XYZ file of C-alpha atoms in Angstrom:
406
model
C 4.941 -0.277 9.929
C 2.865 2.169 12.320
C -0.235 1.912 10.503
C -2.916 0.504 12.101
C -3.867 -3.727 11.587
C -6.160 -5.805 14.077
C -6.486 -9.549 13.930
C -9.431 -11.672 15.027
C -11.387 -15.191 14.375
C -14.356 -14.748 12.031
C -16.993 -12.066 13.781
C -20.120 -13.307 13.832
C -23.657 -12.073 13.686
C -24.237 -8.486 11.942
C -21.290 -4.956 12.291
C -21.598 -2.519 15.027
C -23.610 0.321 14.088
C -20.694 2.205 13.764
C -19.374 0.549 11.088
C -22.527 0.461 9.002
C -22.614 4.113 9.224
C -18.819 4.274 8.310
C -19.660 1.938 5.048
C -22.133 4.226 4.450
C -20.141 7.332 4.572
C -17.355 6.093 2.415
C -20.225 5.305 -0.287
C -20.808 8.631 -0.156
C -17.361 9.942 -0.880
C -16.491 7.304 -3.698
C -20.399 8.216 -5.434
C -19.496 12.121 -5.074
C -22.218 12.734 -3.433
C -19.705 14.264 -1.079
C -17.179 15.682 -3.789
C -13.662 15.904 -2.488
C -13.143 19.563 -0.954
C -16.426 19.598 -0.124
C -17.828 20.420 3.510
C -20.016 17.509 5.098
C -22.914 17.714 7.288
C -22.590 18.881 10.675
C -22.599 15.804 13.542
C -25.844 17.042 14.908
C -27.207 16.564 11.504
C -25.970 13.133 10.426
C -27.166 12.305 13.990
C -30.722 13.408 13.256
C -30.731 12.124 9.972
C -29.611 8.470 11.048
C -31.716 8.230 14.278
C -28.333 7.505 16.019
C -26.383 8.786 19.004
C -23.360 11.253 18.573
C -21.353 8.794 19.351
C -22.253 6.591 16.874
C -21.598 9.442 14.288
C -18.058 10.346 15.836
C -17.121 7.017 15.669
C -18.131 6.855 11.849
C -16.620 9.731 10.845
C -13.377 8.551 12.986
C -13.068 5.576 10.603
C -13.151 8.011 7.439
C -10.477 10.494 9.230
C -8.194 7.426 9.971
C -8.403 6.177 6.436
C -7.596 9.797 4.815
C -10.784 10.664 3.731
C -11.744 13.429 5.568
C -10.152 16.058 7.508
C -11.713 17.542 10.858
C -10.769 20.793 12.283
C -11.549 22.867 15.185
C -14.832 25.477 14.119
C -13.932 25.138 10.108
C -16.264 21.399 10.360
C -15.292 18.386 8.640
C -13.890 18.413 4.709
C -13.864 15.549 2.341
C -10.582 15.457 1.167
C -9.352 12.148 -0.608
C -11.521 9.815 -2.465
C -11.330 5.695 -1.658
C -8.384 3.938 -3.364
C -9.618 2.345 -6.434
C -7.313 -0.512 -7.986
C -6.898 -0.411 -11.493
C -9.279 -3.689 -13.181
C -8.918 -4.809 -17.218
C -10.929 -6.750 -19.061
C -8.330 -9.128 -20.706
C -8.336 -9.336 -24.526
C -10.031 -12.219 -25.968
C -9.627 -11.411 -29.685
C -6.117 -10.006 -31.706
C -8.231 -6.896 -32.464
C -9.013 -6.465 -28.931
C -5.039 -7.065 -27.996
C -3.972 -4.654 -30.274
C -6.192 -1.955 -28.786
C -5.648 -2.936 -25.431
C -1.773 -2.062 -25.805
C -2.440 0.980 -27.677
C -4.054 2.363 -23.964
C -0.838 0.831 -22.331
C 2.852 1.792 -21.167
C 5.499 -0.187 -21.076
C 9.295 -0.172 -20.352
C 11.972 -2.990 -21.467
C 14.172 -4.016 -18.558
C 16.011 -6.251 -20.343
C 16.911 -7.858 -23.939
C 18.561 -11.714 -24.425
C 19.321 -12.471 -27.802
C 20.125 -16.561 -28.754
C 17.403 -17.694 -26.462
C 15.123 -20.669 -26.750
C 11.571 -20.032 -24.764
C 10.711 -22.709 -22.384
C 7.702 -24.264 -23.000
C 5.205 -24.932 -20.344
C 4.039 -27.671 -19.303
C 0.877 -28.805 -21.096
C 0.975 -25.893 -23.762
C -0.344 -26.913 -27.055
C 1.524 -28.134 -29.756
C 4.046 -25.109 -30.676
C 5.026 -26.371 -34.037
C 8.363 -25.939 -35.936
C 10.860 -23.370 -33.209
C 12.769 -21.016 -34.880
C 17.005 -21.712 -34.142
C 16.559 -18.654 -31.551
C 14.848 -15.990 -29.850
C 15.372 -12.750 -28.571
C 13.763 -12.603 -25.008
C 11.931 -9.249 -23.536
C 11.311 -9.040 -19.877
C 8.737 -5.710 -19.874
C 6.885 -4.312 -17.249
C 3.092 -2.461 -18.205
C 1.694 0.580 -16.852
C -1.484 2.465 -16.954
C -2.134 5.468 -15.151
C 1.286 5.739 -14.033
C 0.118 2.482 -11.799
C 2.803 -0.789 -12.947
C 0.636 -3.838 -13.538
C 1.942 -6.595 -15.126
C 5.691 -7.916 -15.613
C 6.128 -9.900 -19.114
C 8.910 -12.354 -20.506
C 8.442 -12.614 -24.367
C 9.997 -14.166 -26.637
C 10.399 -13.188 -30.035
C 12.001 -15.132 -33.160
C 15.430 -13.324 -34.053
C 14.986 -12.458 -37.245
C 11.946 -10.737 -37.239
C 13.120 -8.990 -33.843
C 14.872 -5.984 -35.827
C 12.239 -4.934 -38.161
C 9.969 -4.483 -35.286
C 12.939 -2.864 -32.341
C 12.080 0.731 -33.317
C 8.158 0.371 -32.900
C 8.739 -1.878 -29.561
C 10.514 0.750 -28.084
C 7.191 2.845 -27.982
C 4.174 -0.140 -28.245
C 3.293 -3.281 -27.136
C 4.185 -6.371 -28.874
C 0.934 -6.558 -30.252
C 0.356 -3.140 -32.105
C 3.702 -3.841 -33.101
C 3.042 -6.701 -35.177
C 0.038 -5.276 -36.137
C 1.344 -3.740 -39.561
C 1.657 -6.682 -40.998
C -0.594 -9.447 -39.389
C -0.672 -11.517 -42.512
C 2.847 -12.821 -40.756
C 1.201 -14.497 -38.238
C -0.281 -17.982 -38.715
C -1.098 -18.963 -35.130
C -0.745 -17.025 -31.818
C -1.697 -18.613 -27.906
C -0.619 -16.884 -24.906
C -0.243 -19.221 -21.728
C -1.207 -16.955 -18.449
C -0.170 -17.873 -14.940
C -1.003 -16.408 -11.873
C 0.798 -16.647 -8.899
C 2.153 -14.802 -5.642
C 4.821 -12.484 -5.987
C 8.127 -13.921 -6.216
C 11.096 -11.692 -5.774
C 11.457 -10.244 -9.586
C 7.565 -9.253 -9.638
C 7.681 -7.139 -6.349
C 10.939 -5.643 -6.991
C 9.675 -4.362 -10.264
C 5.929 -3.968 -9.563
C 5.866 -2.679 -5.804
C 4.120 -5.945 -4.699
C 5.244 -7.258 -1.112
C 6.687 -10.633 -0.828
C 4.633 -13.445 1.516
C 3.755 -11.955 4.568
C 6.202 -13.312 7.352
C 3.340 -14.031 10.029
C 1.056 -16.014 6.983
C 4.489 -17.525 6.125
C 4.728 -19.408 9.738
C 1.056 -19.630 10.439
C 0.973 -22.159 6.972
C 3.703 -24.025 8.369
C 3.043 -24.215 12.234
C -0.637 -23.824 12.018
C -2.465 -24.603 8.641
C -5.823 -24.969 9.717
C -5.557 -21.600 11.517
C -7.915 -18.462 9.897
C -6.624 -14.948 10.380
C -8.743 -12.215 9.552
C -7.868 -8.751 9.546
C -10.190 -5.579 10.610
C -10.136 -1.748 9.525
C -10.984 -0.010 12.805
C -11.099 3.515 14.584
C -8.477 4.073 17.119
C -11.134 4.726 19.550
C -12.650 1.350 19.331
C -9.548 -0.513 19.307
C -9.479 -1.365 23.249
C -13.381 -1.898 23.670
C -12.911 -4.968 20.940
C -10.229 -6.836 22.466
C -12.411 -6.411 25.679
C -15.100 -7.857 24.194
C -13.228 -10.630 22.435
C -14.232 -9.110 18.989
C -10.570 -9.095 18.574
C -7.849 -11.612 19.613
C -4.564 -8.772 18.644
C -4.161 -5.383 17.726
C -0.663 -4.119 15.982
C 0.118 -0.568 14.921
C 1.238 2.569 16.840
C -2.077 3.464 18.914
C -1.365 7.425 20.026
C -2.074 8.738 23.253
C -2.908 6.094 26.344
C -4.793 3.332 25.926
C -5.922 0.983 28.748
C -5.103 -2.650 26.407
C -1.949 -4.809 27.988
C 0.943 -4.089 25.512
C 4.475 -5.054 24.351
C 6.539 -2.810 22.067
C 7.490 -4.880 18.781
C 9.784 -2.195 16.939
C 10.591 1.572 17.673
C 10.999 4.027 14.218
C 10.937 8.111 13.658
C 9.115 9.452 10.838
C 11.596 11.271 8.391
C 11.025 13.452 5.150
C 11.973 11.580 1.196
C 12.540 13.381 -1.506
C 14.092 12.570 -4.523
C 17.967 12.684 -4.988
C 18.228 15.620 -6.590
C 15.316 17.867 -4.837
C 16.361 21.368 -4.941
C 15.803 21.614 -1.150
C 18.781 19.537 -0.733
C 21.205 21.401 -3.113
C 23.091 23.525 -0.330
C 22.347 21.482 2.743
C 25.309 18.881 3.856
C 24.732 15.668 3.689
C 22.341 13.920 6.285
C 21.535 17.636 7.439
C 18.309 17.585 8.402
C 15.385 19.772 7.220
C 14.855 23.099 8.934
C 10.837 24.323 9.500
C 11.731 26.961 7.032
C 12.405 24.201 4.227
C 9.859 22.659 5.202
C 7.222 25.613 4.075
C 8.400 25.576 1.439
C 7.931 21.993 0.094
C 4.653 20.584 -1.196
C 3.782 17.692 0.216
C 2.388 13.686 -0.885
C 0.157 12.940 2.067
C -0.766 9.120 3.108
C -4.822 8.508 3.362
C -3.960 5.597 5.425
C -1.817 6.658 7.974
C -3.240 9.318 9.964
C -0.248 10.315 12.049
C 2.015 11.886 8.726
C -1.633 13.952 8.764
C -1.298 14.851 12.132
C 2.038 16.090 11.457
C 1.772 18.394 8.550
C -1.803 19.589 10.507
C 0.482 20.700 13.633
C 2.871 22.111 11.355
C 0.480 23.717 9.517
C 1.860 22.627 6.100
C -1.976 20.912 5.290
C -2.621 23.419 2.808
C 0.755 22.354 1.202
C -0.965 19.011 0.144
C -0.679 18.727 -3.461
C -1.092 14.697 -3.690
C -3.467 11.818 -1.664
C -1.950 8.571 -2.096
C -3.905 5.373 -0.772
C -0.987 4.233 0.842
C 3.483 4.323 1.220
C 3.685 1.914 -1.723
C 2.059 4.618 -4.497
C 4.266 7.589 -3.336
C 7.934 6.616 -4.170
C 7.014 6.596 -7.905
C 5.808 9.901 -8.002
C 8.693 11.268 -5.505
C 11.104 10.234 -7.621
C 9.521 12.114 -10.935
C 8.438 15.016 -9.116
C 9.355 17.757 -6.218
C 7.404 17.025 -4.300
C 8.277 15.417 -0.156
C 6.613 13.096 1.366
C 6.729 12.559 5.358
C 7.003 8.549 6.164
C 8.380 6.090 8.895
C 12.214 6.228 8.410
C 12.718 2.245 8.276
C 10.448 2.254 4.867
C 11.660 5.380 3.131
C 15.503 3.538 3.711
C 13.969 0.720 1.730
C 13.412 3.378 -1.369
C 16.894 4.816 -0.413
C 18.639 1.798 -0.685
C 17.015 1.180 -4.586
C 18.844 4.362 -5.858
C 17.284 7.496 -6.453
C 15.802 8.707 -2.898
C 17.302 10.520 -0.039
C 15.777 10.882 3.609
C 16.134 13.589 6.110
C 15.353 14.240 9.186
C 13.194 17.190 10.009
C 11.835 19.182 12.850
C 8.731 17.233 13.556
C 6.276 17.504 16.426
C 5.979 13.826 18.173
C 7.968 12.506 15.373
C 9.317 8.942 17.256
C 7.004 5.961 17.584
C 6.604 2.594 18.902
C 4.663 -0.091 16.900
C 2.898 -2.331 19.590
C 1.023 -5.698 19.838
C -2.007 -4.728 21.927
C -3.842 -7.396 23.805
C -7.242 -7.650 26.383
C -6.292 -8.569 29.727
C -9.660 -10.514 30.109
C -7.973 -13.207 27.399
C -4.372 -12.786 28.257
C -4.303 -16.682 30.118
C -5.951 -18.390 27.018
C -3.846 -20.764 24.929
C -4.183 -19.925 21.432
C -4.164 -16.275 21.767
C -1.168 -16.508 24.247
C 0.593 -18.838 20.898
C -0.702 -15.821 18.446
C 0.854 -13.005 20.721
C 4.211 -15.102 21.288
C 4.674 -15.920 17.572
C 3.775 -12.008 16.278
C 6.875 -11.157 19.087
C 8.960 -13.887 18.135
C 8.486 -12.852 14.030
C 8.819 -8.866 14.766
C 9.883 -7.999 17.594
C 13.544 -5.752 18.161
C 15.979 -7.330 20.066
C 15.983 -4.759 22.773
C 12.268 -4.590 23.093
C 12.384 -8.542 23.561
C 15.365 -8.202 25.477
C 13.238 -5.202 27.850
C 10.293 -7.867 28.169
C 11.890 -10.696 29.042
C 12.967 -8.734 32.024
């Protein structure tokens, strides 16, 4: 969990300059007005074409670096090389000829098939009319782009189920039945939406409730959290200035906030199970620099450090993917040869789920600690005291609590 998150109450009055500049530059990248592999202007440019200082620029271009976006080396300039993270939007069907052609754009996959089922009705449907004796029941999961989004539980009347298996196996339920509407006399769909319960993130990659959400609705329901992108570099001068109540992430080099470790990790290397890299090595062996150049490489916009990393090693032009974040990698691991360098305690998570292995590797720098930064200034008032003593009390490692207690 090194990546970076800051907490605060609601800012008010109008964004540093900084961050203007930074919204500004991002529009710039997700227009194409600064295509990916493309070189941007210098710093003394953007400087004179903003009317701003250098450091206003640096600071700008900081945010982009930290998100993935852009790459910055020593006398080659600065690169665009990731575009924003777009989520995937629909426009949901309204019509049956708009359903059908909506799930001819689709995938889908059947995780499982009941047969002798009866569909529970929910409550306040409309009148369903005569039920058949029994049902077979689909539970489905959708996908576009290779991106899962949307888990289904349908239930379709026996009989009819085996004329259309063969075409469900390939379609949605929709084009399916398609051949022969004249079969159906009425059709409703009842939608709910709802956080994630265990079956929808295990199958879609969607977190359950947030643990620190979790206690703040049940200690402190009136409270508002809001949570802040920021450059490292402007991390401590925040809290200073009471812009921010907490900072949590893994903050490299020193910084001058007041700090307690929550959680210590190591990054590692995943791969899938049956990556050619691993097909002489023992197992749990770790991963030799030579292997290493010889991998290509999923790279994490929003974690800066696995960037850092691959820099140092000099494996950056061994990039072949940019992924918005951990969650979007595993999928395309697990299809592909290609390695992806990630904090140890989530690639285990993948590991566990079949499929996966993780290895250690030569890596420069590669422990960290994850630590809940404070201001010194407001370290004696109440509710951010309660804030910084319930983070600890939700995440924090035995030792590390056992270390600050003393």
């Amino acid at each position: 969990m090194p990546s970076n998150s800051t907490a605060s109450a609601p800012q008010q009055g109008r964004d540093k300059l900084h961050l203007q500049l930074a919204r500004l530059f991002r529009s710039k990248v997700s227009t194409g007005a600064w295509p990916v592999g493309s070189a941007i202007p210098t710093v003394q440019e953007l400087q004179a074409l903003h009317g701003v200082s250098r450091t206003t620029v640096r600071m700008a271009l900081g945010a982009l670096v930290a998100e993935g976006l852009l790459l910055t080396r020593k006398r080659g300039g600065t690169r665009v090389i990731a575009a924003p993270y777009k989520p995937p939007s629909f426009l949901l069907p309204t019509s049956w000829k708009e359903l059908v052609a909506f799930g001819a754009h689709i995938g889908q996959i059947t995780l499982h098939t009941g047969r002798d089922c009866l569909p529970p009705i929910p409550e306040g449907f409309p009148d369903v009319g005569r039920m058949a004796p029994a049902y077979v029941h689909l539970l489905r999961v959708y996908d576009h782009d290779a991106a899962r989004f949307c888990l289904s539980q349908l239930y379709l009347e026996q009989e009819l189920f085996p004329e259309i298996e063969a075409q469900l196996q390939r379609s949605s339920l929709a084009v399916a039945l398609s051949s022969d509407p004249s079969r159906i006399a009425v059709a409703r769909q009842h939608l709910s939406v709802a956080p994630a319960d265990e079956l929808a993130a295990e199958h879609l990659g969607v977190a359950l409730g947030t643990p620190l959400m979790q206690a703040l609705h049940q200690r402190a329901p009136h409270v508002q959290l809001e949570t802040l992108p920021m450059p490292l570099d402007g991390i401590a001068d925040a809290l200073d200035r009471g812009m921010l109540d907490i900072a949590i992430g893994f903050l490299p080099g020193g910084t001058r906030t007041r700090q307690t470790v929550l959680l210590s990790d190591h990054y590692g290397v995943l791969l899938r199970s049956g990556h050619p890299a691993l097909a002489h090595l023992p197992e749990d062996a770790p991963l030799a620099l030579a292997t290493l150049r010889q991998l290509d490489f999923a790279a994490v916009r929003s974690h800066s450090e696995t960037l850092r990393i691959l820099q140092a090693l000099r494996l950056d032009e061994r990039i072949r993917l940019s992924a918005a974040h951990f969650m979007a990698v595993p999928s395309i691991v697990g299809k592909t040869d290609l390695a992806v360098i990630m904090p140890a305690e989530i690639a285990a998570g993948f590991v566990e789920r079949g499929g996966y292995a993780v290895r250690d590797a030569d890596l420069p720098d590669h422990r960290f600690d994850v630590s809940l930064h404070w201001s010194w200034r407001f370290e004696q008032e109440p509710a951010k005291r309660w804030l910084r003593e319930l983070v600890c009390e939700l995440f924090q490692q035995p030792r590390h609590r056992e270390a600050a207690a003393h």
